[in-house]
Amino acid sequence: MRDVAVVSYAASSVAKETEFNEVEIIVPVIHNAIAESGIPKADIGFVCSGSIDYLFGGPFAFVAGVDAVGAVPPIRESHVEMDAAWALYEAWCYIQTGEIDSALIYGFSKGSIGDPFDLLTMQADPYYTIPLWPSTSDMAALQARAFMERTGRTERDLAEVAARAQRNAVTNPYAVRADANATADAMLATAMVSDPLRESDLYPVSDGAVAVVIAADDVARSVSKRPAWIRGLDHRIEAHSLGVRDISTSVSTSLAARHAGVSGAPVDIAELHAQFSHEELLLAEALGLDSSTTINPSGGPLASNVIMAAGLARIGEIATRITAGAANRGVAHATSGPCLQQNLVCVLEGV
Amino acid sequence: MGANLAAVVGVGQTKHRSSRKDVSMAGLLREAAMEALADAGMTWADIDAVVIGKAPDMFEGVAMPELYLADALGAVGKPMMRVHTAGSVGGSTAIVATKLVTSGIHKRVLTVGFEKQSESNATWGLSVPMPFSAQLAAGAGGYFAPLIRGYIYRSGAPRNTGHVVAVKDRKAALRNPKAHLHIPDISLEMVEASPMLWDPIRYLDTCPSSDGAMALVIGAEDVADASAGPVAWVHGMAMRSEPTMFARRDQVNPLAGRACAKDLYTQAGITNPREDFDCAEVYVPFSWYEPMWLENLGFCPEGDGWKLTQAGATAPDGDIPWNPSGGVLSSNPIGASGMVRFGEAAQQVRERAGDYQVELKTGRTLGHAYGGGSQFFSMWVVANHKPSS
């Protein structure tokens, strides 16, 4: 395997972007990621993005992205209708073939155009589940309840997660929800949305983009004093129907973690794609993390959750901290589908 | 460091029809996938990862359907990906799946492209009005017709050139039991008498709307070497994208297509595509795109594509058969159509193309797909022998 590292990360995120369209949102983020990478744009071997038509409200959300990248002359480019963390996986595989040495990956969406909690129900089984139209927060609530009943965790435990996320988010320039004085009591006072999940347990609707540049071997070493090396990268999916899997845990996360080698050494920090507060506790358990790991120092998706980009942002947040020397080894996680159906785990190290 | 070798070791395809009411979406994909597994002599348990591709989710009304399809495609506990690159997606998906193998990460990857167009209406699914944007509401035919007129203006091609392709590909489809359209009495007169949809595209110059799926099993070199059946070695893969619009963009003969072909031919050692390939399976959704892509892909000098078509060079008995399977003009499950091209190219070098098998001389064939506003391209070269180096 070739050594591949994250060499730059850029993002933008606001609660509701009313001035700029998707292309205009993407342009500065991509520009910043490329500039920060130190790799000339013309030298970047591949571009891969993640987006979803249903939030965009029309077919081909990703086509506009090509305008933002600047594809004249034509470029090697691809797209996944998945979180851009999987676009990074595709790019990482491509680098492993030895044909290219670097790639730009980005994801974007405007969650505020519609109601993403309701819209993403369109991901469900079209014959048996969509007709019932459970919102994604309803489905998450089923998982929260199953998790709480198995582990004895309480609504206050969830509120503690939500409050810490808001406090951590104060130092995150991309946070759309942050409060230095957030407390569990204050979280417990927010409105119940899907019992046992309250407003503060749900991700804040966010508009924005995330971009990352990855590079192999000497290219990474030549542009970064301390590249964040990808030491393990794996993703797994489990059955779709909530009735045929144990939603009180996440076996696909545990499986991906095993293949990515999470348990091989201590984990300083973890950024988990926990869009609902209980998911952070559930995922930490599935990843085998204990109190020695700092979880979601950025505030995580409870601070900002640009759908289709938030998973990639987790990788970027870990990489930034490793490159800055704030951590030696970190774990980034991305998820897709109702109740954590599909999960990606990325282990990053400074050496 | 060079890439590892990979080969197509199994191919499966549904019968394409305008409406496959006998199967669910999952059933449709399984039909193709199980045929590919059987062809490869494998079971679900042998597969390391699954990659699916399809065109816009609004064609069926399910967002990110890989989630719902995970169980049906035996992906539980495995990596699964979903590619979407517009009409080129079937080709791009096969390339992503193959790179999972050439990267050395996996040994056996199942890839499936599909569309169940009967769940919706693709023309209107493509034409959702967007705020603050020009409302085309044209569908694909309305979009491409002006480009075809541009080609006719440039090349001076006779007006019936498209009809010649429409007849040739429908006649070829009569030998392909899985093709959607079987029109035994197809003729130039019938095409000329069919209604004008988007000048110069008549009804019979267009592809049908199909339900269908295509599946390939991609194997690593040792898997392919151990395969009981014939395999199709991948000699080159390329993708290129360019924006829908930019100043001085050539939309008739797009630079992205030429650049993609150039990259591909360099990888595969192709110097004269008309002689170096035994046949080509090329994405021709509107009949005129055969002469246009003949030029874009370098099978002839610019302006001469229609001459090859008119001379019968691209017919099954011509010197360079194009779309001996009947092509997109005979079956168009959009998200699968590119993979059908890639898979049919593989079947030819495996000598598994049945009644539409071409004679193998070089043992090499071309698979091609394009999408968006003629801006996304994916192509591969497969052969009945390993790459020489």
XYZ file of C-alpha atoms in Angstrom:
740
model
C 0.000 0.000 0.000
C 1.153 3.532 -0.738
C 1.288 6.036 2.101
C -1.406 8.637 1.545
C -1.974 11.709 3.694
C -4.469 14.501 4.093
C -2.520 17.675 3.292
C -5.259 20.305 3.457
C -8.798 20.908 4.666
C -11.187 23.779 4.043
C -14.835 24.265 4.860
C -17.698 26.701 5.092
C -20.930 26.372 6.970
C -23.851 28.614 7.870
C -27.348 27.896 9.110
C -28.988 29.287 5.988
C -27.153 30.523 2.928
C -29.496 32.942 1.178
C -27.004 34.806 -0.979
C -24.965 32.146 -2.768
C -25.909 29.062 -4.792
C -24.092 25.744 -4.567
C -21.385 26.618 -7.096
C -20.691 29.903 -5.326
C -20.473 28.073 -2.007
C -18.026 25.518 -3.381
C -15.669 27.891 -5.210
C -13.936 29.539 -2.213
C -13.745 26.272 -0.273
C -12.035 24.445 -3.129
C -9.786 27.431 -3.717
C -8.722 27.429 -0.065
C -8.116 23.684 0.047
C -5.940 23.770 -3.068
C -4.034 26.876 -1.942
C -3.416 25.399 1.487
C -2.264 22.084 0.012
C 0.682 23.688 -1.751
C 0.043 21.464 -4.765
C -0.540 23.383 -8.015
C -4.087 22.850 -9.205
C -2.904 21.514 -12.563
C -0.910 18.808 -10.753
C -3.871 17.388 -8.833
C -4.533 14.024 -10.428
C -8.202 13.421 -9.699
C -11.305 15.158 -8.396
C -14.110 13.319 -6.631
C -17.222 14.731 -4.969
C -20.211 13.684 -2.898
C -23.670 15.232 -3.117
C -27.351 14.339 -3.171
C -29.932 15.361 -5.752
C -32.842 15.250 -3.336
C -31.543 18.126 -1.192
C -30.643 20.113 -4.309
C -34.191 19.623 -5.566
C -33.233 18.529 -9.078
C -31.155 15.995 -10.959
C -27.383 16.309 -11.244
C -26.457 18.364 -8.165
C -22.847 17.408 -8.865
C -22.753 18.870 -12.386
C -22.692 22.384 -10.975
C -19.700 21.340 -8.894
C -17.681 20.752 -12.042
C -18.116 24.460 -12.823
C -16.657 25.315 -9.433
C -13.629 23.059 -9.868
C -12.640 24.544 -13.198
C -12.468 21.659 -15.652
C -10.996 23.366 -18.718
C -9.005 21.560 -19.998
C -10.989 18.412 -19.054
C -10.126 16.638 -15.807
C -10.265 13.148 -14.344
C -13.374 13.436 -12.219
C -15.999 11.272 -10.573
C -18.870 11.544 -8.134
C -20.577 9.405 -5.520
C -24.157 9.943 -4.430
C -22.833 9.441 -0.887
C -21.131 11.498 1.779
C -17.873 12.855 0.373
C -15.965 10.661 2.846
C -16.700 7.887 0.344
C -15.420 10.138 -2.435
C -12.192 10.266 -0.434
C -12.247 6.474 -0.265
C -12.606 6.288 -4.066
C -9.731 8.755 -4.512
C -7.573 6.845 -2.012
C -8.151 3.618 -3.991
C -7.238 5.401 -7.218
C -3.972 6.614 -5.657
C -3.295 3.025 -4.581
C -3.259 1.977 -8.271
C -0.147 4.126 -8.660
C -1.658 6.047 -11.582
C -2.068 9.336 -9.709
C -0.385 10.958 -6.716
C -2.962 13.433 -5.411
C -6.676 14.182 -5.381
C -9.141 16.890 -4.462
C -12.284 15.707 -2.677
C -15.289 17.836 -1.847
C -18.863 17.605 -0.651
C -21.605 20.179 -0.374
C -25.284 20.787 0.204
C -27.856 23.292 1.248
C -29.861 21.527 3.905
C -31.927 24.627 4.499
C -33.740 24.493 1.155
C -36.146 21.895 2.484
C -36.603 19.861 5.640
C -33.697 17.380 5.531
C -35.133 15.309 8.373
C -38.204 14.611 6.267
C -36.486 14.562 2.867
C -33.963 11.894 3.764
C -36.814 9.504 4.412
C -36.516 9.088 0.641
C -33.493 6.879 1.449
C -35.764 4.264 2.973
C -37.158 1.076 1.444
C -39.532 2.359 -1.259
C -42.002 -0.475 -0.940
C -42.324 -0.970 2.816
C -41.022 2.124 4.626
C -41.378 5.241 2.475
C -45.196 4.936 2.432
C -45.162 5.245 6.254
C -42.865 8.297 5.964
C -41.025 8.178 9.299
C -38.749 11.223 9.476
C -35.063 10.445 9.938
C -35.311 11.886 13.464
C -38.143 9.427 14.173
C -35.932 6.552 13.049
C -33.015 7.932 15.083
C -35.301 8.079 18.111
C -36.028 4.364 17.781
C -32.294 3.752 17.833
C -31.794 6.098 20.793
C -34.454 4.247 22.765
C -32.981 0.830 21.909
C -29.517 2.034 22.899
C -30.724 3.567 26.172
C -32.639 0.440 27.121
C -29.642 -1.776 26.479
C -27.058 0.382 28.230
C -29.063 2.168 30.910
C -28.089 5.564 29.518
C -30.573 8.341 30.198
C -31.880 11.444 28.508
C -29.485 13.393 30.724
C -26.557 11.456 29.254
C -27.716 12.552 25.808
C -28.061 16.132 27.057
C -24.498 16.032 28.381
C -23.278 15.065 24.903
C -25.299 17.859 23.302
C -24.091 20.469 25.802
C -20.424 19.488 25.393
C -20.799 19.678 21.603
C -22.090 23.229 21.839
C -19.296 24.235 24.239
C -16.596 22.657 22.018
C -18.105 24.378 18.999
C -17.196 27.814 20.365
C -13.692 27.485 18.889
C -14.946 26.041 15.577
C -15.220 28.722 12.889
C -17.640 26.543 10.923
C -20.077 25.949 13.787
C -23.636 27.056 13.198
C -24.641 26.228 16.785
C -22.277 27.015 19.653
C -22.674 28.147 23.254
C -19.828 28.459 25.730
C -22.287 28.163 28.617
C -24.343 25.222 27.347
C -25.484 22.896 30.128
C -27.330 19.607 30.205
C -30.168 21.291 32.061
C -30.547 23.815 29.273
C -30.538 21.018 26.703
C -33.205 19.139 28.631
C -35.338 22.273 28.481
C -35.419 22.294 24.666
C -38.467 20.999 22.830
C -39.002 17.253 22.435
C -38.941 16.383 18.716
C -39.004 12.586 18.512
C -39.074 11.089 21.987
C -36.434 10.724 23.514
C -34.657 13.150 21.150
C -34.981 16.886 21.809
C -34.136 19.781 19.542
C -30.645 19.943 21.062
C -30.091 16.233 20.320
C -30.591 16.816 16.574
C -28.027 18.254 14.191
C -28.526 21.886 13.210
C -29.535 22.319 9.566
C -26.456 23.639 7.761
C -25.479 24.921 4.317
C -21.914 24.737 3.090
C -19.077 22.761 1.597
C -16.015 20.828 2.675
C -12.881 20.136 0.638
C -9.807 18.044 1.328
C -6.639 17.393 -0.666
C -4.855 14.072 -0.248
C -1.441 13.177 -1.591
C 0.846 10.174 -1.686
C 4.333 9.535 -0.376
C 6.891 12.172 -1.358
C 4.279 14.542 -2.747
C 2.714 14.757 0.698
C 6.116 15.105 2.379
C 7.140 17.869 -0.006
C 4.151 20.077 0.759
C 3.564 19.394 4.454
C 5.923 19.301 7.430
C 3.554 16.974 9.201
C 1.082 15.271 6.848
C -1.823 13.428 8.460
C -1.189 9.918 7.164
C -4.140 7.650 6.452
C -3.095 4.458 8.255
C -6.401 2.647 7.969
C -9.520 3.215 5.862
C -12.493 0.888 5.631
C -16.252 1.052 5.311
C -19.038 -1.456 5.816
C -22.786 -1.559 5.316
C -25.412 -3.530 7.151
C -28.967 -4.570 6.406
C -31.383 -1.767 5.646
C -34.559 -2.702 7.450
C -34.544 -1.553 11.071
C -36.355 -4.771 11.968
C -33.599 -7.142 10.902
C -30.598 -5.586 12.648
C -29.704 -4.711 16.213
C -30.044 -0.929 16.188
C -28.895 -0.638 19.808
C -25.363 -0.963 18.470
C -23.457 -0.551 15.193
C -21.876 -3.772 14.008
C -20.784 -2.216 10.712
C -18.835 0.469 12.601
C -17.111 -2.179 14.712
C -16.283 -4.184 11.595
C -14.878 -1.166 9.762
C -12.890 -0.214 12.870
C -11.370 -3.679 12.998
C -10.342 -3.547 9.347
C -8.994 -0.006 9.743
C -6.939 -1.022 12.766
C -8.414 1.397 15.301
C -7.398 -0.680 18.325
C -3.747 -0.985 17.311
C -2.602 2.002 19.390
C -4.082 4.678 21.674
C -6.514 7.105 20.035
C -5.937 10.727 21.049
C -8.918 12.228 19.325
C -11.981 11.081 17.423
C -14.413 12.951 15.222
C -17.624 10.981 14.891
C -20.366 11.634 12.359
C -22.967 11.587 15.137
C -25.917 13.562 13.828
C -27.999 12.757 16.908
C -26.532 12.937 20.401
C -27.041 9.277 21.310
C -25.059 8.269 18.223
C -21.880 9.685 19.731
C -22.180 7.358 22.752
C -23.197 4.417 20.590
C -20.372 4.962 18.096
C -17.720 5.469 20.770
C -18.708 2.105 22.183
C -18.722 0.441 18.747
C -15.267 1.873 18.011
C -13.942 0.682 21.357
C -13.030 4.207 22.495
C -12.779 5.042 26.188
C -12.419 8.220 28.227
C -8.785 8.632 27.156
C -9.993 9.755 23.726
C -11.229 13.296 23.202
C -14.384 12.981 21.153
C -15.637 15.625 18.725
C -13.371 18.473 19.809
C -14.885 20.516 16.950
C -18.360 20.053 18.350
C -19.014 17.506 15.604
C -22.217 17.318 13.561
C -24.196 18.753 16.484
C -22.305 22.008 15.795
C -22.455 21.885 11.984
C -23.785 19.198 9.694
C -23.471 19.903 5.991
C -25.143 16.785 4.662
C -22.918 14.855 2.187
C -19.903 16.782 3.482
C -20.019 16.285 7.259
C -18.378 12.869 7.077
C -15.494 14.290 5.047
C -15.309 17.162 7.537
C -14.625 14.646 10.304
C -11.519 13.487 8.405
C -10.479 17.096 7.842
C -10.928 18.023 11.509
C -8.726 15.130 12.638
C -6.105 15.848 9.975
C -5.898 19.520 10.939
C -5.232 18.669 14.573
C -2.600 16.081 13.682
C -0.815 18.444 11.298
C -0.900 21.149 13.986
C 0.740 18.733 16.400
C -2.238 18.711 18.751
C -2.619 14.944 18.368
C -0.603 11.990 17.134
C -3.337 9.521 16.293
C -6.981 10.096 15.554
C -10.054 8.330 14.273
C -12.560 9.899 11.880
C -15.950 8.336 11.225
C -18.606 8.940 8.570
C -22.064 7.470 8.249
C -24.823 7.076 5.701
C -28.419 5.929 5.846
C -31.061 5.590 8.537
C -29.837 4.595 12.009
C -26.145 4.398 11.089
C -26.700 1.777 8.379
C -23.358 2.347 6.638
C -20.148 3.458 8.317
C -16.646 4.476 7.297
C -13.682 4.582 9.647
C -10.414 6.380 8.919
C -7.344 6.156 11.148
C -4.948 9.099 10.790
C -1.460 9.423 12.283
C 1.194 12.112 12.389
C 4.092 9.745 11.807
C 4.509 1.401 -9.261
C 2.120 -0.024 -11.818
C -1.434 -1.109 -11.279
C -2.394 -4.730 -10.794
C -4.219 -6.501 -13.608
C -7.961 -7.049 -13.576
C -10.432 -8.857 -15.796
C -14.149 -9.269 -16.272
C -14.797 -12.809 -15.048
C -18.600 -12.768 -15.052
C -21.342 -10.917 -16.918
C -25.083 -10.835 -16.238
C -27.856 -8.853 -17.821
C -31.596 -8.627 -17.452
C -34.054 -8.807 -20.266
C -34.756 -5.128 -20.890
C -38.366 -4.006 -21.242
C -40.304 -0.779 -20.958
C -41.784 -1.978 -17.700
C -40.514 -4.841 -15.569
C -43.587 -5.044 -13.360
C -42.662 -8.637 -12.500
C -39.768 -7.532 -10.281
C -39.040 -4.904 -7.637
C -35.971 -2.725 -7.988
C -34.059 -5.212 -5.841
C -35.376 -8.094 -7.958
C -34.211 -6.382 -11.121
C -30.652 -5.949 -9.812
C -30.559 -9.483 -8.446
C -31.540 -10.910 -11.821
C -28.421 -9.395 -13.401
C -26.172 -9.980 -10.383
C -27.048 -13.650 -9.976
C -26.460 -14.301 -13.671
C -23.037 -12.620 -13.389
C -22.152 -14.647 -10.289
C -23.190 -17.889 -11.981
C -21.166 -16.931 -15.047
C -18.140 -16.296 -12.808
C -18.686 -19.570 -10.970
C -19.083 -17.651 -7.719
C -21.609 -17.161 -4.968
C -22.485 -14.053 -2.966
C -19.996 -15.127 -0.295
C -17.086 -14.889 -2.749
C -17.618 -11.176 -3.338
C -15.425 -8.682 -1.428
C -17.254 -5.451 -2.253
C -20.242 -4.165 -4.220
C -20.342 -1.005 -6.371
C -23.616 0.136 -7.878
C -24.357 2.938 -10.297
C -27.424 4.619 -11.629
C -28.512 7.941 -13.077
C -30.469 10.563 -11.051
C -32.373 9.202 -8.070
C -35.479 11.060 -9.203
C -35.876 8.474 -11.964
C -37.176 6.037 -9.354
C -37.935 8.244 -6.367
C -35.462 6.590 -3.996
C -32.555 8.614 -2.627
C -29.243 6.743 -2.466
C -30.824 3.350 -3.202
C -27.653 1.436 -2.340
C -28.888 1.649 1.242
C -32.135 -0.174 0.542
C -30.375 -2.559 -1.890
C -27.610 -3.655 0.487
C -29.389 -6.826 1.583
C -30.553 -7.853 -1.888
C -27.041 -7.518 -3.306
C -25.379 -9.534 -0.589
C -23.451 -6.497 0.628
C -24.223 -6.808 4.336
C -20.953 -6.711 6.255
C -19.049 -5.589 3.126
C -17.996 -2.298 1.561
C -20.643 -0.867 -0.768
C -20.460 2.232 -2.948
C -22.805 4.178 -5.184
C -21.491 6.065 -8.200
C -23.423 8.760 -10.090
C -21.846 10.528 -13.065
C -24.980 11.151 -15.211
C -25.332 9.060 -18.396
C -21.720 7.934 -18.247
C -22.413 6.318 -14.869
C -22.580 2.729 -16.085
C -19.052 3.038 -17.434
C -17.762 5.047 -14.489
C -19.186 2.493 -12.073
C -17.390 -0.347 -13.822
C -14.184 1.696 -13.688
C -14.543 2.449 -9.959
C -15.178 -1.251 -9.325
C -12.171 -2.255 -11.421
C -9.907 0.198 -9.613
C -10.868 -1.484 -6.337
C -9.137 -4.505 -7.874
C -6.221 -2.849 -9.716
C -5.415 -0.990 -6.479
C -4.808 -4.370 -4.866
C -7.479 -3.721 -2.226
C -9.975 -6.377 -3.362
C -9.899 -9.607 -5.392
C -13.536 -9.963 -6.471
C -15.874 -7.033 -6.892
C -19.492 -7.164 -8.011
C -20.714 -4.098 -9.879
C -24.264 -3.436 -11.028
C -25.756 -0.606 -13.054
C -29.514 -0.215 -13.316
C -32.491 1.929 -14.081
C -36.158 1.194 -13.561
C -37.523 3.916 -15.744
C -41.088 2.712 -15.440
C -41.151 3.988 -11.842
C -41.078 7.537 -13.179
C -40.632 9.565 -16.364
C -37.028 10.303 -17.216
C -37.716 13.188 -19.583
C -39.473 15.128 -16.852
C -37.146 13.818 -14.153
C -34.378 15.523 -16.126
C -36.302 18.755 -16.419
C -37.195 19.774 -12.879
C -37.496 23.578 -12.975
C -34.751 25.132 -10.846
C -35.085 28.594 -9.312
C -33.196 31.394 -11.072
C -32.175 29.095 -13.942
C -33.324 28.952 -17.556
C -36.149 26.426 -17.843
C -35.173 23.967 -20.550
C -37.914 21.430 -19.856
C -36.494 19.728 -22.916
C -35.414 16.299 -21.764
C -32.345 14.771 -23.354
C -33.620 14.844 -26.946
C -34.404 18.536 -26.859
C -30.975 19.186 -25.430
C -29.035 17.177 -28.013
C -31.017 18.062 -31.167
C -29.312 21.456 -31.655
C -25.909 19.771 -31.292
C -26.894 17.277 -33.970
C -27.990 20.114 -36.229
C -24.598 21.683 -35.574
C -22.962 18.439 -36.709
C -25.035 18.288 -39.908
C -24.184 21.916 -40.664
C -20.463 21.314 -40.147
C -20.097 17.982 -41.893
C -22.648 18.278 -44.661
C -23.910 14.811 -43.752
C -26.959 13.599 -45.702
C -30.165 14.037 -43.671
C -30.868 10.303 -43.607
C -27.578 9.393 -41.890
C -29.274 9.105 -38.510
C -31.964 6.879 -39.966
C -29.277 4.526 -41.343
C -27.986 4.061 -37.790
C -31.499 3.650 -36.419
C -32.151 0.794 -38.840
C -28.720 -0.818 -38.454
C -28.884 -0.974 -34.634
C -32.503 -2.241 -34.566
C -31.602 -4.969 -37.076
C -28.648 -5.923 -34.880
C -30.933 -6.085 -31.840
C -32.960 -8.829 -33.514
C -30.012 -11.149 -32.784
C -29.881 -10.102 -29.121
C -32.606 -11.770 -27.064
C -32.076 -9.353 -24.148
C -32.585 -6.203 -26.210
C -35.681 -4.174 -25.389
C -36.736 -3.288 -28.935
C -37.320 -6.004 -31.478
C -38.759 -4.455 -34.641
C -38.496 -7.204 -37.293
C -39.660 -5.053 -40.213
C -37.544 -1.996 -39.360
C -36.688 0.010 -42.478
C -35.538 3.447 -43.564
C -39.082 4.169 -44.672
C -40.439 3.275 -41.241
C -37.950 5.575 -39.501
C -38.629 8.389 -41.955
C -42.356 8.011 -41.400
C -42.095 8.099 -37.606
C -43.072 11.362 -35.865
C -40.582 14.213 -35.653
C -39.765 14.806 -31.979
C -36.865 17.274 -31.960
C -35.716 18.137 -35.472
C -33.851 16.175 -36.877
C -34.574 13.432 -34.328
C -37.558 11.304 -35.271
C -39.228 8.893 -32.887
C -37.296 5.897 -34.216
C -34.016 7.847 -34.006
C -34.261 7.796 -30.213
C -33.521 5.219 -27.562
C -36.398 3.585 -25.706
C -37.122 3.998 -21.983
C -36.145 0.692 -20.412
C -36.152 -1.129 -17.121
C -32.980 -3.145 -16.831
C -29.749 -3.939 -15.057
C -26.257 -5.033 -15.994
C -23.798 -6.749 -13.660
C -20.104 -7.533 -13.940
C -17.807 -9.484 -11.669
C -14.311 -8.020 -11.762
C -11.517 -10.339 -10.697
C -7.859 -9.859 -9.865
C -5.209 -11.530 -12.041
C -5.047 -14.731 -9.999
C -8.844 -14.951 -9.891
C -9.031 -14.499 -13.657
C -6.234 -17.023 -14.246
C -8.177 -19.580 -12.221
C -11.481 -18.830 -13.946
C -13.079 -21.803 -15.656
C -14.642 -19.621 -18.337
C -13.166 -17.021 -20.668
C -12.298 -13.629 -19.196
C -11.938 -10.136 -20.616
C -8.692 -8.454 -19.549
C -8.874 -4.726 -18.905
C -6.202 -2.982 -20.988
C -7.129 0.594 -20.216
C -9.683 2.762 -18.422
C -10.228 6.502 -18.684
C -12.646 9.155 -17.504
C -12.837 12.855 -18.362
C -15.195 15.658 -17.373
C -15.663 19.214 -18.552
C -18.240 21.885 -17.600
C -21.596 22.029 -19.372
C -20.800 25.468 -20.711
C -17.707 27.539 -21.210
C -16.507 30.030 -23.776
C -15.602 28.412 -27.085
C -16.665 24.994 -25.887
C -17.071 22.542 -28.779
C -20.297 20.802 -27.819
C -20.509 18.823 -31.063
C -17.050 17.269 -30.778
C -16.257 17.741 -27.074
C -12.675 18.076 -25.955
C -13.357 15.850 -22.927
C -14.261 12.939 -25.213
C -11.157 13.406 -27.338
C -8.932 13.712 -24.269
C -10.501 10.621 -22.715
C -9.950 8.556 -25.870
C -6.375 9.762 -26.174
C -5.581 8.743 -22.590
C -7.313 5.389 -23.109
C -5.560 4.585 -26.365
C -2.167 5.438 -24.860
C -2.791 3.013 -21.988
C -3.987 0.239 -24.299
C -1.517 0.801 -27.161
C -4.240 1.689 -29.661
C -2.877 3.634 -32.632
C -5.600 3.071 -35.236
C -8.930 2.393 -33.535
C -10.673 1.341 -36.748
C -8.129 -1.447 -37.223
C -7.100 -2.141 -33.647
C -10.613 -2.940 -32.386
C -12.740 -5.870 -33.504
C -15.855 -3.918 -32.586
C -17.002 -1.050 -30.394
C -19.950 -0.691 -28.034
C -20.519 3.060 -27.939
C -23.194 5.097 -26.172
C -25.450 6.207 -29.048
C -28.800 7.250 -27.508
C -29.810 9.305 -30.549
C -28.900 7.819 -33.919
C -26.810 10.774 -35.079
C -24.378 10.220 -32.238
C -22.802 7.329 -34.144
C -21.152 9.537 -36.791
C -20.444 12.202 -34.164
C -18.661 9.754 -31.844
C -16.858 8.041 -34.761
C -15.059 11.346 -35.165
C -14.733 12.168 -31.477
C -13.190 8.753 -30.804
C -10.746 9.016 -33.696
C -12.145 6.230 -35.897
C -11.930 8.664 -38.821
C -10.953 12.271 -39.517
C -13.336 14.989 -38.342
C -16.172 15.412 -40.837
C -15.973 11.840 -42.142
C -18.025 9.949 -39.538
C -21.182 9.925 -41.621
C -19.253 8.415 -44.547
C -18.387 5.329 -42.479
C -21.983 4.999 -41.378
C -23.375 5.452 -44.882
C -20.839 2.958 -46.316
C -21.888 0.278 -43.840
C -18.469 0.162 -42.147
C -20.142 0.107 -38.713
C -22.692 -2.605 -39.551
C -22.222 -6.071 -38.034
C -20.656 -7.209 -41.329
C -18.652 -4.000 -41.805
C -14.949 -3.611 -41.092
C -15.556 -2.004 -37.691
C -18.923 -3.049 -36.217
C -20.418 -0.509 -33.816
C -23.005 -1.723 -31.333
C -23.516 -5.265 -32.645
C -25.716 -5.832 -29.570
C -28.226 -3.266 -30.842
C -26.830 -0.541 -28.626
C -28.570 2.112 -26.586
C -30.994 2.655 -29.467
C -32.409 -0.798 -28.708
C -32.218 -0.834 -24.872
C -31.782 2.124 -22.560
C -31.939 1.418 -18.842
C -30.036 4.692 -18.388
C -27.897 3.941 -15.340
C -27.072 0.522 -16.801
C -26.590 1.574 -20.432
C -22.922 2.499 -20.035
C -22.216 -0.751 -18.197
C -24.076 -2.660 -20.907
C -21.624 -1.145 -23.396
C -18.670 -2.143 -21.194
C -20.144 -5.603 -20.608
C -21.038 -6.239 -24.258
C -17.483 -5.276 -25.214
C -16.305 -7.898 -22.707
C -18.720 -10.536 -24.016
C -17.326 -10.097 -27.528
C -13.736 -10.812 -26.489
C -14.996 -13.688 -24.327
C -16.782 -14.988 -27.461
C -19.979 -15.042 -25.449
C -22.027 -12.708 -27.646
C -24.144 -15.480 -29.159
C -25.797 -14.624 -32.462
C -24.239 -11.159 -32.535
C -20.665 -12.344 -31.980
C -18.166 -10.553 -34.229
C -15.117 -12.187 -35.702
C -12.076 -11.683 -33.471
C -8.885 -10.556 -35.166
C -7.081 -8.357 -32.673
C -9.123 -9.647 -29.734
C -9.677 -6.093 -28.493
C -12.898 -4.118 -28.119
C -13.973 -0.697 -26.907
C -16.674 0.129 -24.316
C -17.829 3.762 -24.116
C -20.327 5.897 -22.223
C -21.072 9.594 -21.992
C -23.426 11.788 -20.056
C -24.597 15.213 -18.938
C -24.405 17.791 -21.708
C -21.874 15.629 -23.638
C -19.407 16.427 -20.868
C -18.768 13.251 -18.843
C -16.937 10.390 -20.549
C -15.896 6.932 -19.415
C -14.265 4.302 -21.600
C -12.401 1.055 -21.419
C -10.534 -1.374 -23.635
C -10.883 -5.094 -22.971
C -9.142 -7.989 -24.665
C -8.990 -11.765 -24.809
C -5.341 -11.657 -23.755
C -3.365 -10.038 -20.948
C -1.721 -6.653 -21.511
C 1.764 -7.273 -22.880
C 3.825 -5.290 -20.361
